[in-house]
Coordinates of C-alpha atoms and ligand atoms in Angstrom, one line a residue:
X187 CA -29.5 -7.6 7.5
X188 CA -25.8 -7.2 6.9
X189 CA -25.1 -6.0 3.7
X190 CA -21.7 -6.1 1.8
X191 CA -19.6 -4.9 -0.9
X192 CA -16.7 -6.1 -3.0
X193 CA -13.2 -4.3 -1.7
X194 CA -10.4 -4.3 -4.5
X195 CA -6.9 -3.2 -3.7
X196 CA -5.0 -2.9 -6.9
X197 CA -1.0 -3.4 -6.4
X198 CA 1.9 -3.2 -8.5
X199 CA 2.5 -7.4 -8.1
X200 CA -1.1 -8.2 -6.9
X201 CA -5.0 -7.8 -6.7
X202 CA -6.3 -8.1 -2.8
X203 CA -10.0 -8.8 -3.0
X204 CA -12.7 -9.9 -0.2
X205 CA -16.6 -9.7 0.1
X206 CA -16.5 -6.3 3.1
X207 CA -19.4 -6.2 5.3
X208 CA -20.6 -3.3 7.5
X209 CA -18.7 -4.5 10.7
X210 CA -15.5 -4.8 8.4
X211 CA -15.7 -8.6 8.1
X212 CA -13.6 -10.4 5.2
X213 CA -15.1 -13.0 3.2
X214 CA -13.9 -14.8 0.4
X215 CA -10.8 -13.6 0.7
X216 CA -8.2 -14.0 -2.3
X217 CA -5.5 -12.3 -4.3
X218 CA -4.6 -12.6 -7.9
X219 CA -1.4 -11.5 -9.9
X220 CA -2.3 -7.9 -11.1
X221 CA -0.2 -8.1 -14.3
X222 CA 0.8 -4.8 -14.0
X223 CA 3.8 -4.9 -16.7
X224 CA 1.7 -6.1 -19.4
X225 CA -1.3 -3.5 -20.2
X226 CA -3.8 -1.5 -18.2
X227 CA -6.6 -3.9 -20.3
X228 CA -4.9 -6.9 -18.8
X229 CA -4.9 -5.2 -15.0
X230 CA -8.7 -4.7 -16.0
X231 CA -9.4 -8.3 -16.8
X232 CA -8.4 -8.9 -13.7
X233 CA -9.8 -6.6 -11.8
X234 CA -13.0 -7.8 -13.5
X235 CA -12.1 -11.7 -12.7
X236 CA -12.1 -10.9 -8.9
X237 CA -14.9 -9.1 -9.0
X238 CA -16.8 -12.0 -10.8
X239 CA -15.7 -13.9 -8.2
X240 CA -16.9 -12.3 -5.4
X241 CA -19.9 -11.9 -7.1
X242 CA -20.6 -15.0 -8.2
X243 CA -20.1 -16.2 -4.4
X244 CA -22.3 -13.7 -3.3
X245 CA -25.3 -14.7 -5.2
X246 CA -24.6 -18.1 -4.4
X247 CA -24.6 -17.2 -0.4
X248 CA -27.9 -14.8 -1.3
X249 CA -25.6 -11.8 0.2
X250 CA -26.9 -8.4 -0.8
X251 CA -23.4 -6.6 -2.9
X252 CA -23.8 -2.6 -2.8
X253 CA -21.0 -2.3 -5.0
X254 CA -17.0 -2.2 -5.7
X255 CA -14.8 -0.2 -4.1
X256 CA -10.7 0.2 -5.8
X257 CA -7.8 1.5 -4.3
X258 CA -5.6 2.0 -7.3
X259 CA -1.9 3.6 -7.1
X260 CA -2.0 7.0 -8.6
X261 CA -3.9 10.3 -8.6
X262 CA -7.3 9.5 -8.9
X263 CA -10.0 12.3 -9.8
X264 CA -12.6 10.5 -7.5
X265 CA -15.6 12.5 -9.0
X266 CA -15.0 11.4 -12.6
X267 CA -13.8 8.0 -11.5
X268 CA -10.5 8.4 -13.7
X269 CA -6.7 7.7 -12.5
X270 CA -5.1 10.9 -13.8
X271 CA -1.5 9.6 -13.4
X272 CA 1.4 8.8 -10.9
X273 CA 0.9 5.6 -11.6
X274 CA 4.1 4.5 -12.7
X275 CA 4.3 1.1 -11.9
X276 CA 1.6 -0.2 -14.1
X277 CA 1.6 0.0 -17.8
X278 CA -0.6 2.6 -19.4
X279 CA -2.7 3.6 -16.1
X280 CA -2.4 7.1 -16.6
X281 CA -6.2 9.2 -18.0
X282 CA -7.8 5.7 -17.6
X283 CA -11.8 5.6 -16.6
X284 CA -11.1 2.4 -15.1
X285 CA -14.5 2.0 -13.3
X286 CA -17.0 2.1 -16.7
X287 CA -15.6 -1.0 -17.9
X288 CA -16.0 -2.8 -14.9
X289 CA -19.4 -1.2 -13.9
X290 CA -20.7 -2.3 -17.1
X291 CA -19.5 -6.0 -17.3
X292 CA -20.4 -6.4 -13.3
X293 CA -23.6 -4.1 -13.0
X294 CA -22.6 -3.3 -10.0
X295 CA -22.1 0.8 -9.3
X296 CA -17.7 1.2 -8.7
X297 CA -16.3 4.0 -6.5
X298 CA -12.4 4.5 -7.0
X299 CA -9.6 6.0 -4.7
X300 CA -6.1 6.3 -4.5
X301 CA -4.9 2.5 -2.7
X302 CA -3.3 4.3 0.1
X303 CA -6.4 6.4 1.0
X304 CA -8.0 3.6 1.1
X305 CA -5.7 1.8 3.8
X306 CA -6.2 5.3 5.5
X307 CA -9.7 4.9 5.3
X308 CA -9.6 1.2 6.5
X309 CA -7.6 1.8 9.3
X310 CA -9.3 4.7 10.6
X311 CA -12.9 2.9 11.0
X312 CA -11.6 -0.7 11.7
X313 CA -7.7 -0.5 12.8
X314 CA -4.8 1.2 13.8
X315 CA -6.7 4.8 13.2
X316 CA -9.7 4.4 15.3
X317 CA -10.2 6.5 18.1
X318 CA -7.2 9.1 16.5
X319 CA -7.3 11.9 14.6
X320 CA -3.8 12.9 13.5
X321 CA -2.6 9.6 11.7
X322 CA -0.3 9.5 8.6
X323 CA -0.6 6.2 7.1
X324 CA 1.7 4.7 4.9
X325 CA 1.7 1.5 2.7
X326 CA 5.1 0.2 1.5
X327 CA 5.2 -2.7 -1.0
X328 CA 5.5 -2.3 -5.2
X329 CA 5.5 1.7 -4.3
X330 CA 5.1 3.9 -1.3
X331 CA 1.9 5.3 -0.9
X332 CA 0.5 7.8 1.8
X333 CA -2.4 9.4 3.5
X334 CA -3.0 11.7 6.2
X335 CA -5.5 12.6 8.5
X336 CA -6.1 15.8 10.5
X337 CA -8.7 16.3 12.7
X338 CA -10.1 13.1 12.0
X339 CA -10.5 14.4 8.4
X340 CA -8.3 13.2 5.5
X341 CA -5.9 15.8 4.0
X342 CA -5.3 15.3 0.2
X343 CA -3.8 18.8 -1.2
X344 CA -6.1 20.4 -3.4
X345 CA -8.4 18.6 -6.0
X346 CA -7.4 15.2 -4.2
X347 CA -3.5 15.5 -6.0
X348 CA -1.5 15.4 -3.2
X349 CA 0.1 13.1 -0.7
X350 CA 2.1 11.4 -2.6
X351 CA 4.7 10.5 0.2
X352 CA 6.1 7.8 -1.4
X353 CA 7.5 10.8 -3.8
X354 CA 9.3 13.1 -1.4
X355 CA 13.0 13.7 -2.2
X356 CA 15.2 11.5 -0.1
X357 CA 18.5 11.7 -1.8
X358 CA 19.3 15.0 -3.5
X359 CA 21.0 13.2 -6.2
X360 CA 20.2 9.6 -5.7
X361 CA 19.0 7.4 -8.5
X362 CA 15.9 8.1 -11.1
X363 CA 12.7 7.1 -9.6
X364 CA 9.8 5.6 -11.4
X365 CA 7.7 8.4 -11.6
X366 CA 10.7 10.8 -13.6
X367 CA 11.9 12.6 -10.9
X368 CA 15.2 11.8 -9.1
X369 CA 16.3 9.6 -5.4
X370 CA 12.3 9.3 -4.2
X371 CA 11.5 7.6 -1.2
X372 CA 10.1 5.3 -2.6
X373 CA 12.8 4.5 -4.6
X374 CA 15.0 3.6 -2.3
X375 CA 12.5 2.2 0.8
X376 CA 9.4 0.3 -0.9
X377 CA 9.6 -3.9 -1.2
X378 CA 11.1 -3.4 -4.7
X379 CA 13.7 -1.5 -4.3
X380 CA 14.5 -3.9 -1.6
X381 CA 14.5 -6.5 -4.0
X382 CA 16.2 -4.9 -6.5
X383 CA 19.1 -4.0 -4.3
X384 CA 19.2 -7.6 -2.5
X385 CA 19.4 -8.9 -6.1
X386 CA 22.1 -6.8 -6.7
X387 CA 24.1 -7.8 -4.3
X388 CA 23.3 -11.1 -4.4
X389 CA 24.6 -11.6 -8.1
X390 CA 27.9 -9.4 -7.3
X391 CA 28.5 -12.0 -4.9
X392 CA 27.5 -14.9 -6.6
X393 CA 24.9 -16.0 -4.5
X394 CA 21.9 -17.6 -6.0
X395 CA 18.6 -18.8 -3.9
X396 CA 16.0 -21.7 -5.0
X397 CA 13.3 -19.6 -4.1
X398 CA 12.0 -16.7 -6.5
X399 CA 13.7 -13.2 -4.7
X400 CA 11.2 -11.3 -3.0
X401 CA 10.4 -9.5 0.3
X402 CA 9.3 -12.9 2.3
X403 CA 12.7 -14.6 0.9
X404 CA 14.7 -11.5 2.0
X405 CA 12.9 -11.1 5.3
X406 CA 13.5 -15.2 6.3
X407 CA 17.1 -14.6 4.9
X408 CA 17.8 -11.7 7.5
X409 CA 16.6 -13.7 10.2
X410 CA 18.7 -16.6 9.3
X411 CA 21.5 -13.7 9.4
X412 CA 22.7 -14.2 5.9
X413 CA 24.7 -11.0 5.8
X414 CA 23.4 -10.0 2.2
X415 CA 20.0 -10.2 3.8
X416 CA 20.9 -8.0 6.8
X417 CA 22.8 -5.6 5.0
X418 CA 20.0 -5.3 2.8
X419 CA 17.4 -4.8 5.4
X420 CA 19.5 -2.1 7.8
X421 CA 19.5 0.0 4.6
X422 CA 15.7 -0.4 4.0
X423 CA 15.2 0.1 7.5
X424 CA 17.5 3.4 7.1
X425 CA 15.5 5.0 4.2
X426 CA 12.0 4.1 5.5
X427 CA 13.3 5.7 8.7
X428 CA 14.4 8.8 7.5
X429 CA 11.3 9.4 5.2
X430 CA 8.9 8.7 8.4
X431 CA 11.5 10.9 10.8
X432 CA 10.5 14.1 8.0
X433 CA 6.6 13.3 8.2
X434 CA 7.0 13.0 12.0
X435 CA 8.7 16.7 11.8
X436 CA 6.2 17.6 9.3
X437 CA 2.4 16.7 10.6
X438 CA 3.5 15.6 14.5
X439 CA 0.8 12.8 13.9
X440 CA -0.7 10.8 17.4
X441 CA 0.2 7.5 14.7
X442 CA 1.8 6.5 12.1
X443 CA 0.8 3.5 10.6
X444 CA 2.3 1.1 8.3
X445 CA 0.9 -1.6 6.0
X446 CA 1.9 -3.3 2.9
X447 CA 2.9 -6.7 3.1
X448 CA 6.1 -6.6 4.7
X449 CA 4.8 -4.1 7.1
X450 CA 4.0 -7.6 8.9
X451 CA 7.6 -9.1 8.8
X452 CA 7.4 -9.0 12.5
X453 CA 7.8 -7.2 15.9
X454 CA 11.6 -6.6 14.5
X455 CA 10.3 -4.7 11.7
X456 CA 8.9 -1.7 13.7
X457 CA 11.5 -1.6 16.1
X458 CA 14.1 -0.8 13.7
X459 CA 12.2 1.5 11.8
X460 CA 11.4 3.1 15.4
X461 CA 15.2 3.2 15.8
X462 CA 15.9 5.0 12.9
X463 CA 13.3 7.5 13.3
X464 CA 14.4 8.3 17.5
X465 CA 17.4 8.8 15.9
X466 CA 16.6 11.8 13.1
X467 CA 13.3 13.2 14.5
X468 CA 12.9 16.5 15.8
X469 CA 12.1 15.5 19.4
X470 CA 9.7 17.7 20.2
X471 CA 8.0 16.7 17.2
X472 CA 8.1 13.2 18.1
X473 CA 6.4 13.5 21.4
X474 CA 3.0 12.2 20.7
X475 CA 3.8 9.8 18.0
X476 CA 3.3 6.3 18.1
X477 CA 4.8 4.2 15.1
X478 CA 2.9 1.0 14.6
X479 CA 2.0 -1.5 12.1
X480 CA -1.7 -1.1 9.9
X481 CA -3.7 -3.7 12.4
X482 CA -6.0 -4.7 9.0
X483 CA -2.5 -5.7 7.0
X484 CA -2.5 -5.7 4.1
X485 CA -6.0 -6.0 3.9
X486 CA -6.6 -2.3 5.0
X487 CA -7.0 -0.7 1.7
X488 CA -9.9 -3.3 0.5
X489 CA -11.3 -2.6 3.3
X490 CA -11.2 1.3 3.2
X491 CA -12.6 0.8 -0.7
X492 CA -15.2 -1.6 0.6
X493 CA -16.1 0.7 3.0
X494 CA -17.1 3.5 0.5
X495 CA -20.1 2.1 0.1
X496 CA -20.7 0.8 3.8
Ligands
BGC385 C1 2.1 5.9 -6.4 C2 1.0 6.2 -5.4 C3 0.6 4.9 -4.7 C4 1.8 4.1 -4.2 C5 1.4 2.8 -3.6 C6 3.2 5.1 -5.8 O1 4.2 4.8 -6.7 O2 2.6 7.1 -6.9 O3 -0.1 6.9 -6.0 O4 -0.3 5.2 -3.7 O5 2.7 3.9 -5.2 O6 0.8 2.0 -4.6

């Protein structure tokens, strides 16, 4: 009998959550906003009203729930089930034993990992990372998050408190990024700063839009060629290039895989970022790498939580 469990990936802007079964089937998909800039009890609420959810549907469908697995930003002390910190984009997640609360009002048993080890884990048993062994994987949206396998294993610096790729120095002395230290990665290549720098613009130039500004609005925008939008996109392109070109030089993975939500823009997307990375990667380095798009979407990391108790 097939058996499933609740996957929950926690975001900075939403909550992905599906019913995960053995073979890596979704059902009941949904997503709700994670209300990250209000409080960390809020982002539990919800966390709690997706899992009721999927709950609720699976006792109505008589399916047999083995738990909830949560991909949360941040470090993420998977023994003691507690998010230590690097967590910047949602209010008060830092020392936070997010999985008693939600054990007790689901009475359900929660496992908890760091979002992007999750996709990792995802992508590895259902997409882009199966049948590799050397994969760095990489989720762009709110933040940037990474994971890395080696030898089909995953690779998280001692006491699971590493691979925080999203946090790798791009510009020496760039702007502050969230997380205190200065010109991140992620500060300048994840979906927000794309939006934040589109917006920018946008205003200098007194352009306004009907449509609320976000990566999908941007992305449509550059394909309409609205120079704003294009301008805006090169440079993401440009940054996400030159962060993937140094973990290229660093790990020479078989893959690198990308998810998050604009991830899926389109063919377009990867052959830029491609571009970028020919360009500033050690050749040599290069030889073996692929660059390709997370297969699951941006469904990979409920999956890879789901899948902690498949
Ligand atoms: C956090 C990571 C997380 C990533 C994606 C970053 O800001 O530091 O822990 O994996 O965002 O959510």
């Amino acid at each position: 009998m097939m058996e499933y469990a609740i996957g929950i990936d926690l975001g900075g802007t939403s909550i992905k959550y599906a019913l995960v079964n053995q073979a890596g089937d979704l059902l009941l998909e949904g997503r709700l906003p994670s209300l990250a800039h209000v409080s960390a009890e809020k982002v539990i609420e919800q966390l709690t009203k997706a899992a009721t959810l999927l709950k609720d549907e699976a006792i109505k469908q008589k399916l047999k729930v083995r738990g909830i697995g949560l991909g949360t930003p941040g470090i993420v002390d998977e023994s003691n089930r507690i998010v230590l910190g690097g967590a910047e984009n949602i209010v008060g997640w830092e020392n936070i034993d997010v999985a008693s609360p939600l054990e007790e009002q689901m009475s359900l048993p929660v496992k908890v990992g760091n979002d992007a080890g999750m996709m990792g884990w995802g992508e590895m048993k259902f997409g882009s990372g199966k049948g590799y062994t050397h994969v760095v994987f990489l989720t762009v949206g709110t933040g940037i998050g990474g994971s890395v396998f080696i030898d089909g294993k995953p690779f998280n610096g001692y006491a699971n408190r590493g691979m925080e790729l999203g946090h790798v120095p791009l510009i020496a002395n760039g702007e502050r990024c969230a997380c205190g230290a200065v010109g991140c990665l992620e500060h300048y290549a994840s979906t927000s700063a794309l939006v934040r720098r589109f917006s920018a613009l946008a205003q200098e130039r007194r352009q306004s839009f009907d449509a609320e500004i976000n990566g999908e609005l941007i992305v449509r925008l550059y394909q309409e060629n609205l120079p704003t939008a294009v301008e805006c996109m090169n440079e993401h392109f440009y940054y996400l290039g030159r962060g993937i070109a140094g973990f290229v030089n660093i790990f020479s993975p078989q893959r690198i895989v990308i998810g998050g939500g604009i991830a899926e823009a389109g063919t377009f997307y990867m052959e830029n970022i491609r571009k970028v990375v020919r360009e500033h990667v050690i050749a040599d380095c290069a030889l073996n790498t692929e660059i390709v798009v997370a297969s699951l979407g941006n469904r990979a990391g409920l999956v890879g939580a789901a899948s902690l108790f498949l």
